[in-house]
PDB file of C-alpha atoms in Angstrom:
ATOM      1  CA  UNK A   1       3.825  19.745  -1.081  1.00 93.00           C
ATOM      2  CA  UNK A   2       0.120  19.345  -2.592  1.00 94.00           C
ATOM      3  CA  UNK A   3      -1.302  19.338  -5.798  1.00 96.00           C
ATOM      4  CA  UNK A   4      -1.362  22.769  -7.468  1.00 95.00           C
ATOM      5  CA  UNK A   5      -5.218  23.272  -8.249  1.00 94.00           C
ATOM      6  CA  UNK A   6      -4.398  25.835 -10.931  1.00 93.00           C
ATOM      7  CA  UNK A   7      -2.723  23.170 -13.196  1.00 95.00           C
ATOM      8  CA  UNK A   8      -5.878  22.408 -15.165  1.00 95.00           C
ATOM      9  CA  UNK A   9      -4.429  21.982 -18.805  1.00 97.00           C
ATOM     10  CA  UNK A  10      -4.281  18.956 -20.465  1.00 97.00           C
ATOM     11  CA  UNK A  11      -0.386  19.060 -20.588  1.00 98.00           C
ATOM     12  CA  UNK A  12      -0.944  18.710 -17.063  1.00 97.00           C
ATOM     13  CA  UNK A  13      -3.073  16.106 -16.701  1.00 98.00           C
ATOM     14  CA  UNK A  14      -0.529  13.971 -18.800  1.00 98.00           C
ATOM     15  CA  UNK A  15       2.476  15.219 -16.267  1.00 98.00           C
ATOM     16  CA  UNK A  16       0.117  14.346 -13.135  1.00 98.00           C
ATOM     17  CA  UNK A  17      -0.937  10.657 -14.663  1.00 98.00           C
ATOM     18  CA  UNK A  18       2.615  10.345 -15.350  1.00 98.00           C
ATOM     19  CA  UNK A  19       3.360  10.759 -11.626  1.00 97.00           C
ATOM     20  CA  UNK A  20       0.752   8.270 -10.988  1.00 97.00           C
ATOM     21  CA  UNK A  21       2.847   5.814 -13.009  1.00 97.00           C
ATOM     22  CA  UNK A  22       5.988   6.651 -10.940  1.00 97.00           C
ATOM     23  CA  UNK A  23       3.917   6.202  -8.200  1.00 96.00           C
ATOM     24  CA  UNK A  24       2.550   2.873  -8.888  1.00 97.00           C
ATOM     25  CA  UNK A  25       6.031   1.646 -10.643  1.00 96.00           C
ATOM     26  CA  UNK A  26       7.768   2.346  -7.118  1.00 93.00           C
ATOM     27  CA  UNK A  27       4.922  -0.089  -5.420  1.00 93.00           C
ATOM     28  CA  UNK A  28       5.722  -2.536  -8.172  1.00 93.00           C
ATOM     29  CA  UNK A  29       9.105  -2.613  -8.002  1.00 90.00           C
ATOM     30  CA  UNK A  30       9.855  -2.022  -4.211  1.00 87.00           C
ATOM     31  CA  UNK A  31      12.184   0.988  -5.457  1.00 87.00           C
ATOM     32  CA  UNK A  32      11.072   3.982  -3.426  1.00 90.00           C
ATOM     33  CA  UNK A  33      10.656   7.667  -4.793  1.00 90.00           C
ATOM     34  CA  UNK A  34      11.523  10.304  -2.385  1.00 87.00           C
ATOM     35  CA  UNK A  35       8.834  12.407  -2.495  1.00 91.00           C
ATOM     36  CA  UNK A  36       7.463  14.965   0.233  1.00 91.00           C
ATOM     37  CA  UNK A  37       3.473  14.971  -0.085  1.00 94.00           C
ATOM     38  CA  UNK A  38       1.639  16.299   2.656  1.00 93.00           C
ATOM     39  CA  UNK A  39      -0.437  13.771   4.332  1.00 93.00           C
ATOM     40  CA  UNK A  40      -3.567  15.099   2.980  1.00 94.00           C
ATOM     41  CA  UNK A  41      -2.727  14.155  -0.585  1.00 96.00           C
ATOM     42  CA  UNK A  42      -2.037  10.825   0.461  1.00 96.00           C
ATOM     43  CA  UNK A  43      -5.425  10.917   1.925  1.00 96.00           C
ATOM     44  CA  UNK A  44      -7.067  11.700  -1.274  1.00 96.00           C
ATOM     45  CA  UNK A  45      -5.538   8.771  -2.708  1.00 96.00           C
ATOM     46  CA  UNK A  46      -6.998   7.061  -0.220  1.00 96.00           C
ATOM     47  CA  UNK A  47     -10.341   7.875  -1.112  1.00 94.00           C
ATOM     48  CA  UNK A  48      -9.910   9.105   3.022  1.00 95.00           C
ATOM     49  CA  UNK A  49     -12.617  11.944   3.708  1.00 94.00           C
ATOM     50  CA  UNK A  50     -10.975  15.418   4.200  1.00 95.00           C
ATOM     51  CA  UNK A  51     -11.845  17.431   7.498  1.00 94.00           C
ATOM     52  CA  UNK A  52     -11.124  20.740   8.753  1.00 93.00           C
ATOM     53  CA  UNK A  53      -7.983  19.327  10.370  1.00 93.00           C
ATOM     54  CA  UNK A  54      -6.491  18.648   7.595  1.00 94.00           C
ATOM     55  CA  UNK A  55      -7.066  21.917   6.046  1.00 94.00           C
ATOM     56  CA  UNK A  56      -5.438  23.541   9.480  1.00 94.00           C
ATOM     57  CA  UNK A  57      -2.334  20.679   8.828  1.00 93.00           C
ATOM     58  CA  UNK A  58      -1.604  22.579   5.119  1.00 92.00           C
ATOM     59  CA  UNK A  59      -3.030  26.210   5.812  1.00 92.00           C
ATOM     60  CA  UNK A  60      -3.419  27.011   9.509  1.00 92.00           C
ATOM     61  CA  UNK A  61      -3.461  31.160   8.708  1.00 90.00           C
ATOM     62  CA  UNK A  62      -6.657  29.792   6.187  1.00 90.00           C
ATOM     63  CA  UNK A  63      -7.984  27.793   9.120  1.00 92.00           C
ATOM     64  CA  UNK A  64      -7.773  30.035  11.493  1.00 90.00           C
ATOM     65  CA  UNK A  65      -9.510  33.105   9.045  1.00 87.00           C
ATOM     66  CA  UNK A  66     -12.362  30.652   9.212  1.00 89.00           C
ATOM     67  CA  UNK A  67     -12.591  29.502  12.445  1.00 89.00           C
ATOM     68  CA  UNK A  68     -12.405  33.303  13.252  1.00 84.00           C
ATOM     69  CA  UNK A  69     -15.136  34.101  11.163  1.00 86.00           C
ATOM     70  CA  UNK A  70     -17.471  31.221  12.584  1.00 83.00           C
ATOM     71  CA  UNK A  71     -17.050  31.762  16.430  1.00 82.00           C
ATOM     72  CA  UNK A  72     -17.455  35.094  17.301  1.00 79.00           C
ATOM     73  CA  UNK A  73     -19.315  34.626  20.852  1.00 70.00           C
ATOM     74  CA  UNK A  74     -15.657  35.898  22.837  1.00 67.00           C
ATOM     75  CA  UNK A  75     -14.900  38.680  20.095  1.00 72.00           C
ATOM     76  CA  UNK A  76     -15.725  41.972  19.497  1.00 75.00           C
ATOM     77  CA  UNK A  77     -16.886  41.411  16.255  1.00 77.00           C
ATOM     78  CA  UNK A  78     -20.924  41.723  16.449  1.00 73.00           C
ATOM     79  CA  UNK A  79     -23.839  42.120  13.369  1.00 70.00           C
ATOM     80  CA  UNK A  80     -22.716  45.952  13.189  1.00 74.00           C
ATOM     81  CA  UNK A  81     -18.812  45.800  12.859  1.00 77.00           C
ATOM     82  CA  UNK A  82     -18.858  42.717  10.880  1.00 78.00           C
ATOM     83  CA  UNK A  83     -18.207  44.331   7.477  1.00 75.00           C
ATOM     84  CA  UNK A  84     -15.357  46.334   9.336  1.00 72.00           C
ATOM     85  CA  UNK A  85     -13.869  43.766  10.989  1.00 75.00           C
ATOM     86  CA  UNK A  86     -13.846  41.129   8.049  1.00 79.00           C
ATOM     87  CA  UNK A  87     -11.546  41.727   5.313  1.00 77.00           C
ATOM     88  CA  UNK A  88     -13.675  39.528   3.398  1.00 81.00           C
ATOM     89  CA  UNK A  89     -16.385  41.157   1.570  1.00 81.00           C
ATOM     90  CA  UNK A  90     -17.873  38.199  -0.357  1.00 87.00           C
ATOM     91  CA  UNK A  91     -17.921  34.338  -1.282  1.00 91.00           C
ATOM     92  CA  UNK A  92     -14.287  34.344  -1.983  1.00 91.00           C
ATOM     93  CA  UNK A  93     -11.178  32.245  -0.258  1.00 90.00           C
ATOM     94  CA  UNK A  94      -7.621  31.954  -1.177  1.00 88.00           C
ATOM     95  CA  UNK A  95      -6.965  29.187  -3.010  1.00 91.00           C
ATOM     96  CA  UNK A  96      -4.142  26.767  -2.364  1.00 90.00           C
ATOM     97  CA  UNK A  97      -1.916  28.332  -4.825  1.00 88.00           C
ATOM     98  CA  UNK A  98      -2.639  31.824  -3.109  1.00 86.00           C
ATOM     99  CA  UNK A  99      -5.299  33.266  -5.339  1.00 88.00           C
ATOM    100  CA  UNK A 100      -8.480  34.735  -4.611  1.00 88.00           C
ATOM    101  CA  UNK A 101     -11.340  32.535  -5.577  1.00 90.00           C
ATOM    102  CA  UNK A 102     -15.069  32.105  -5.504  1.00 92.00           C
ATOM    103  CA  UNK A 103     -16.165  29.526  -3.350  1.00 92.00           C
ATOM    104  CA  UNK A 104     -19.315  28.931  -5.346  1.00 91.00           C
ATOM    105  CA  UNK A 105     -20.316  29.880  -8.995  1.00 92.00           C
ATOM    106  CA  UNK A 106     -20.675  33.660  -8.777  1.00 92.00           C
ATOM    107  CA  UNK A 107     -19.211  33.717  -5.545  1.00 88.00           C
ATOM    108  CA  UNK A 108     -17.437  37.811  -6.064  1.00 89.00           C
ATOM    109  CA  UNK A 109     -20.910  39.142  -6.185  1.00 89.00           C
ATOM    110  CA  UNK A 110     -22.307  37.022  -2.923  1.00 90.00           C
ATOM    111  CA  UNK A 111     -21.951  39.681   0.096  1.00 87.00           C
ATOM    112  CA  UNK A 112     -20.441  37.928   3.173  1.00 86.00           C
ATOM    113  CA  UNK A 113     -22.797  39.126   5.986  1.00 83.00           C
ATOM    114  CA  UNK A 114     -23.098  38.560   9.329  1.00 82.00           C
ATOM    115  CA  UNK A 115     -26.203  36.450   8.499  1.00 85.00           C
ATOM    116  CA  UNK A 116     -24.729  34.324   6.313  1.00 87.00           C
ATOM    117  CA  UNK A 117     -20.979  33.766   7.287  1.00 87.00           C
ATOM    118  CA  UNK A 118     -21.699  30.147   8.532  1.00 91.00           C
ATOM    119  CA  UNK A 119     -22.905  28.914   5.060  1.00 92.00           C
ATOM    120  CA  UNK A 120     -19.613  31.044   3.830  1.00 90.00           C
ATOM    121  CA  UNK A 121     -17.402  28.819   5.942  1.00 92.00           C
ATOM    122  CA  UNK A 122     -19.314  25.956   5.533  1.00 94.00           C
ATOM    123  CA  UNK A 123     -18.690  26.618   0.909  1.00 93.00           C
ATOM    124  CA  UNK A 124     -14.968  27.748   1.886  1.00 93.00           C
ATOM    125  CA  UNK A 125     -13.959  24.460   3.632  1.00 94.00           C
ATOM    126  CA  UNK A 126     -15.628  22.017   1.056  1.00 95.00           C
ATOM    127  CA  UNK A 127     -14.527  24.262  -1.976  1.00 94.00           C
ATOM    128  CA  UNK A 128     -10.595  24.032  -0.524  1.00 94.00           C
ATOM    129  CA  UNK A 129     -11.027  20.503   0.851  1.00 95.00           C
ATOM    130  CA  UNK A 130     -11.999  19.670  -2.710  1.00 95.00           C
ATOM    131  CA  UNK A 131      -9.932  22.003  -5.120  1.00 94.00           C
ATOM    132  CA  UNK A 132      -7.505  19.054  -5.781  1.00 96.00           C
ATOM    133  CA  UNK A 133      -9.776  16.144  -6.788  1.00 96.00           C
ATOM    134  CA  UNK A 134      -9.503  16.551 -10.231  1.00 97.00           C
ATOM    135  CA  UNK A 135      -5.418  16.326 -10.152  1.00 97.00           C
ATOM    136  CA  UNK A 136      -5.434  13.455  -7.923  1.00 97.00           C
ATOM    137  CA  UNK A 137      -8.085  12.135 -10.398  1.00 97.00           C
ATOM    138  CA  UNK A 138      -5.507  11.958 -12.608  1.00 97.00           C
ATOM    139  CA  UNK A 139      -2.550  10.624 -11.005  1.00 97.00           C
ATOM    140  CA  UNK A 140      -4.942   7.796  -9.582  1.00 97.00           C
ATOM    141  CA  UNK A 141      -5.904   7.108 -12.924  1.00 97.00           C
ATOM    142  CA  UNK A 142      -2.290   6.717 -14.210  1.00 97.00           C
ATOM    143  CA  UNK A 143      -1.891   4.206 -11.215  1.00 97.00           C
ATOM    144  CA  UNK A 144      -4.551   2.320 -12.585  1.00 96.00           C
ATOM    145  CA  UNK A 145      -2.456   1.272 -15.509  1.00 95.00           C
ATOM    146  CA  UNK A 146      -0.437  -0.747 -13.460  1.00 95.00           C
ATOM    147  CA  UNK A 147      -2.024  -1.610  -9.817  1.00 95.00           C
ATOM    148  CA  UNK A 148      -5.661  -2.149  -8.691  1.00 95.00           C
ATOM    149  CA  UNK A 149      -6.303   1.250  -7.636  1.00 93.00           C
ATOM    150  CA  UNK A 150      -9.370   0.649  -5.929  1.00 92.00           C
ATOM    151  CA  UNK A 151      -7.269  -1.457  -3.149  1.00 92.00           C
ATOM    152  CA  UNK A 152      -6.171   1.486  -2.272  1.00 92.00           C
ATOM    153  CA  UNK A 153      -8.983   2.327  -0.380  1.00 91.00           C
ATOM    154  CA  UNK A 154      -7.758  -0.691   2.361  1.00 94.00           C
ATOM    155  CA  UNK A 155      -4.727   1.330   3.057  1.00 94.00           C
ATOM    156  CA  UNK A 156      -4.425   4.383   5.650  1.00 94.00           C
ATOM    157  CA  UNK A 157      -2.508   7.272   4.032  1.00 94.00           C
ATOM    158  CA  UNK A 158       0.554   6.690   6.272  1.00 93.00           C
ATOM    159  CA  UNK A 159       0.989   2.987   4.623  1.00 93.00           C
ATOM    160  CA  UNK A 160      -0.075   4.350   1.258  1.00 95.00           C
ATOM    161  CA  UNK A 161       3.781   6.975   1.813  1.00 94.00           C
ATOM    162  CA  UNK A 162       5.379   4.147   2.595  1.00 92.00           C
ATOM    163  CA  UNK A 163       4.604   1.761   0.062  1.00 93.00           C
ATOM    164  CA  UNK A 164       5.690   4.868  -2.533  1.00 95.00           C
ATOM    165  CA  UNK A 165       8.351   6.302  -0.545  1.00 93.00           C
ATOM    166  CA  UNK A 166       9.852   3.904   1.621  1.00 90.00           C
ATOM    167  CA  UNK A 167      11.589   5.546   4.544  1.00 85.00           C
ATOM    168  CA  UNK A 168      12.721   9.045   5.002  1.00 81.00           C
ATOM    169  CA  UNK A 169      15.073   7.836   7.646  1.00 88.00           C
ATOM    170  CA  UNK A 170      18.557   6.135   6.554  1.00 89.00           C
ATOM    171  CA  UNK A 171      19.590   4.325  10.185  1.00 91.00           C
ATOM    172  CA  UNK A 172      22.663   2.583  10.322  1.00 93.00           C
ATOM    173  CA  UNK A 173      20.697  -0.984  11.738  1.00 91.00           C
ATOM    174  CA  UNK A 174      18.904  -1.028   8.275  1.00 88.00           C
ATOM    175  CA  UNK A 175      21.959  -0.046   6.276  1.00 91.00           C
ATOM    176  CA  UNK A 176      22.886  -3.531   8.331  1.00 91.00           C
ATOM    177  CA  UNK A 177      20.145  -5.178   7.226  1.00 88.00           C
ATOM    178  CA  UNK A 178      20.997  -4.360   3.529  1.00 88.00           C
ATOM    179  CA  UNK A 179      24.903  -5.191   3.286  1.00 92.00           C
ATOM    180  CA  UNK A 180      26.695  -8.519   2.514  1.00 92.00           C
ATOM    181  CA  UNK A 181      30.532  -9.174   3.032  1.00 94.00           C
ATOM    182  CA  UNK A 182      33.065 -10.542   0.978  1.00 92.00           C
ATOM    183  CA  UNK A 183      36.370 -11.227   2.390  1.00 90.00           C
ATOM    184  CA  UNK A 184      35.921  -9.941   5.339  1.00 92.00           C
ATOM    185  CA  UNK A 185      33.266 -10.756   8.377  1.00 92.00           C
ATOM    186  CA  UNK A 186      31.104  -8.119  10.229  1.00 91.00           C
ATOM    187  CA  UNK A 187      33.618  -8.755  13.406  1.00 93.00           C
ATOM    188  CA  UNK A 188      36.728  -7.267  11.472  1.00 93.00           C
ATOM    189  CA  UNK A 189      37.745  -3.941  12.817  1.00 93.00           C
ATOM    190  CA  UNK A 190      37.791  -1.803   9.193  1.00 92.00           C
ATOM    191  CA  UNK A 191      33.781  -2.686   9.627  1.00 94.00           C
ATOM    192  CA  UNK A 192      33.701  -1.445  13.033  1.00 95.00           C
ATOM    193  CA  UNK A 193      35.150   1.669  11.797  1.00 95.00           C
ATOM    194  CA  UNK A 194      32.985   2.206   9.296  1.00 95.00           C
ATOM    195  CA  UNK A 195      29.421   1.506  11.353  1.00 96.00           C
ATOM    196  CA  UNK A 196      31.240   4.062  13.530  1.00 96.00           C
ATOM    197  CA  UNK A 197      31.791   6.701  11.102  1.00 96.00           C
ATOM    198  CA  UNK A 198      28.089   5.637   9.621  1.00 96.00           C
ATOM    199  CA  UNK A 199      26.521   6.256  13.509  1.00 96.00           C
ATOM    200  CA  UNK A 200      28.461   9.618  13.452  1.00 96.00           C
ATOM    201  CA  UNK A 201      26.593  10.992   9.824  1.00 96.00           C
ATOM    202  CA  UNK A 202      23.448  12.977   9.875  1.00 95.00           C
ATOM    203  CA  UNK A 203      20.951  11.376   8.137  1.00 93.00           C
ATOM    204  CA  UNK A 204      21.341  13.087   4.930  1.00 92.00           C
ATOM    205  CA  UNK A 205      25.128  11.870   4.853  1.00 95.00           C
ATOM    206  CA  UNK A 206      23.767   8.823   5.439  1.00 94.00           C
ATOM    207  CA  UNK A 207      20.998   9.238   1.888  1.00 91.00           C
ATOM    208  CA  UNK A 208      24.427  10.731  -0.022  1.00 93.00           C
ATOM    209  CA  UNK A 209      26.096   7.083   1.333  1.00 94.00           C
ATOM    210  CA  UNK A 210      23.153   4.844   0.379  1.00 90.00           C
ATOM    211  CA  UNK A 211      22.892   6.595  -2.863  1.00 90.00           C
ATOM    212  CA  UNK A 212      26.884   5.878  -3.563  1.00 93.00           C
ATOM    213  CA  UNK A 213      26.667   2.206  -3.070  1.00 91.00           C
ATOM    214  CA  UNK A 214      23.069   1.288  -4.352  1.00 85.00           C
ATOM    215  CA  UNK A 215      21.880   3.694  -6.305  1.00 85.00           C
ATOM    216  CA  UNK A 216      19.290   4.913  -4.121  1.00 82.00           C
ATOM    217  CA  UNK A 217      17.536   7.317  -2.147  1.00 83.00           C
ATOM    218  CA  UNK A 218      15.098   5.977  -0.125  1.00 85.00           C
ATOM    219  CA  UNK A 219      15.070   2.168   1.706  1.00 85.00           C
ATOM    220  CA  UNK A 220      11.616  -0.029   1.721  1.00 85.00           C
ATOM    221  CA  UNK A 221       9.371   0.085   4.396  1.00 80.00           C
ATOM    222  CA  UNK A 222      10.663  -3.908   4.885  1.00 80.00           C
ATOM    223  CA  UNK A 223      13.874  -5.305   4.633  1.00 74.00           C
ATOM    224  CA  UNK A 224      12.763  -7.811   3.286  1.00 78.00           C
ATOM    225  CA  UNK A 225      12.070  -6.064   0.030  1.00 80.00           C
ATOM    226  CA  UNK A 226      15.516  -5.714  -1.286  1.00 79.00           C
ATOM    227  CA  UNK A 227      16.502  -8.160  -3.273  1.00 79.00           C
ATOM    228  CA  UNK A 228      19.838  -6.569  -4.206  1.00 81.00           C
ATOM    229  CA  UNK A 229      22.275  -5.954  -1.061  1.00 87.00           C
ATOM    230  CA  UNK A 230      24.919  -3.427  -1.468  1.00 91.00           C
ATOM    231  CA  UNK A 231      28.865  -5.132  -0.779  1.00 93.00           C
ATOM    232  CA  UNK A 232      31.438  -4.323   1.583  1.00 93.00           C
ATOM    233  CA  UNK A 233      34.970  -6.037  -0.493  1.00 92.00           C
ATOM    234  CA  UNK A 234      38.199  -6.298   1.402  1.00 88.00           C
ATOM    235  CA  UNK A 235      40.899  -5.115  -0.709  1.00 85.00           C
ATOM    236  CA  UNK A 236      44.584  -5.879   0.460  1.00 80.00           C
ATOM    237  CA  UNK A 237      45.790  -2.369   0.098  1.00 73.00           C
TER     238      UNK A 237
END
């Protein structure tokens, strides 16, 4: 998911510093959110420059309308089809929440020309690579209330995720990791079984079975970061 650049009001700039706080009271705590950002959001929190990569990583039929528009030495698009050829007929792009926008102030009455279309891909990539700063403005801000936000700038997005996240992946060696006994010992047959039936879930059994005995959804990065192990109790029945 990204940021939706349309939500602008200032209902939604509470809701958006309120996810910072989420964000920042997973960090704190070591209790992950399970959240599904795409890697360029994470980048933005970052403060990590955007390229056109990243737009391709989010938007590739965007990407490639650009890239189209810029290299046009093996097409058969020349200076007299160009208007033809291009469904574009002016300084607009689609936006990220699929509307048509300008890509600089008056952008609908800017022609797109064959002349021009390099500065028109040149606006198009900054304006998109840019429409979400002033949401993730405001969820960094709401971070700010309770960690340093501008440390964040010494992580790379990929440990930013998992600092907020944890792990998407439940394996059975770090459910392992997580349990204590009591009454029984990790050589006892029952717990063979149930490492067993544990290897034979898909990993979204395996969320559903760390959510039954602990409560969550997601483990820390590190091991080391739970404090509170989930129990495994022999009964006698």
């Amino acid at each position: 998911f990204l940021l939706n650049p349309a939500a602008v009001s200032d209902d939604h700039m509470v809701q958006f510093r309120f996810l910072g706080i989420l964000m920042a009271v997973a960090i704190r705590t070591k209790k992950p959110l399970d959240l599904h950002l795409a890697p360029w959001v994470w980048k933005q929190m970052c403060c990590i420059p955007l390229g056109a990569g990243d737009l391709e990583e989010v938007d590739l039929l965007t990407y490639r309308s650009l890239q189209g528009i810029l290299h046009l030495d093996n097409s058969v698009i020349n200076e007299e089809n160009f208007t033809v050829m291009i469904p574009l007929d002016s300084f607009v792009a689609h936006s990220a929440d699929g509307s048509l926008v300008p890509v600089i102030p008056g952008g609908h009455n800017v022609p797109l020309t064959f002349s021009n279309r390099n500065d028109y891909v040149e606006r198009a990539l900054h304006y998109r690579l840019h429409e979400m700063d002033r949401q993730v403005a405001a969820v960094r801000e709401g971070m700010s209330s309770i960690i340093p936000v501008p440390l964040l700038s010494l992580l790379t997005a990929r440990q930013l995720e998992q600092l907020v996240c944890g792990l998407p992946e439940v394996s059975v060696e770090m459910l392992k990791k997580v349990v204590r006994y009591r009454d029984i010992t990790d050589s006892h047959q029952l717990i063979g079984w149930l490492w067993q039936s544990l290897e034979e879930f898909t990993n979204e059994e395996r969320v559903l079975f760390l959510r039954f005995v602990s409560g969550r959804s997601r483990l820390p990065s590190n091991p080391a970061d739970i404090t509170q192990k989930f129990q495994i109790i022999k009964v006698d029945r």
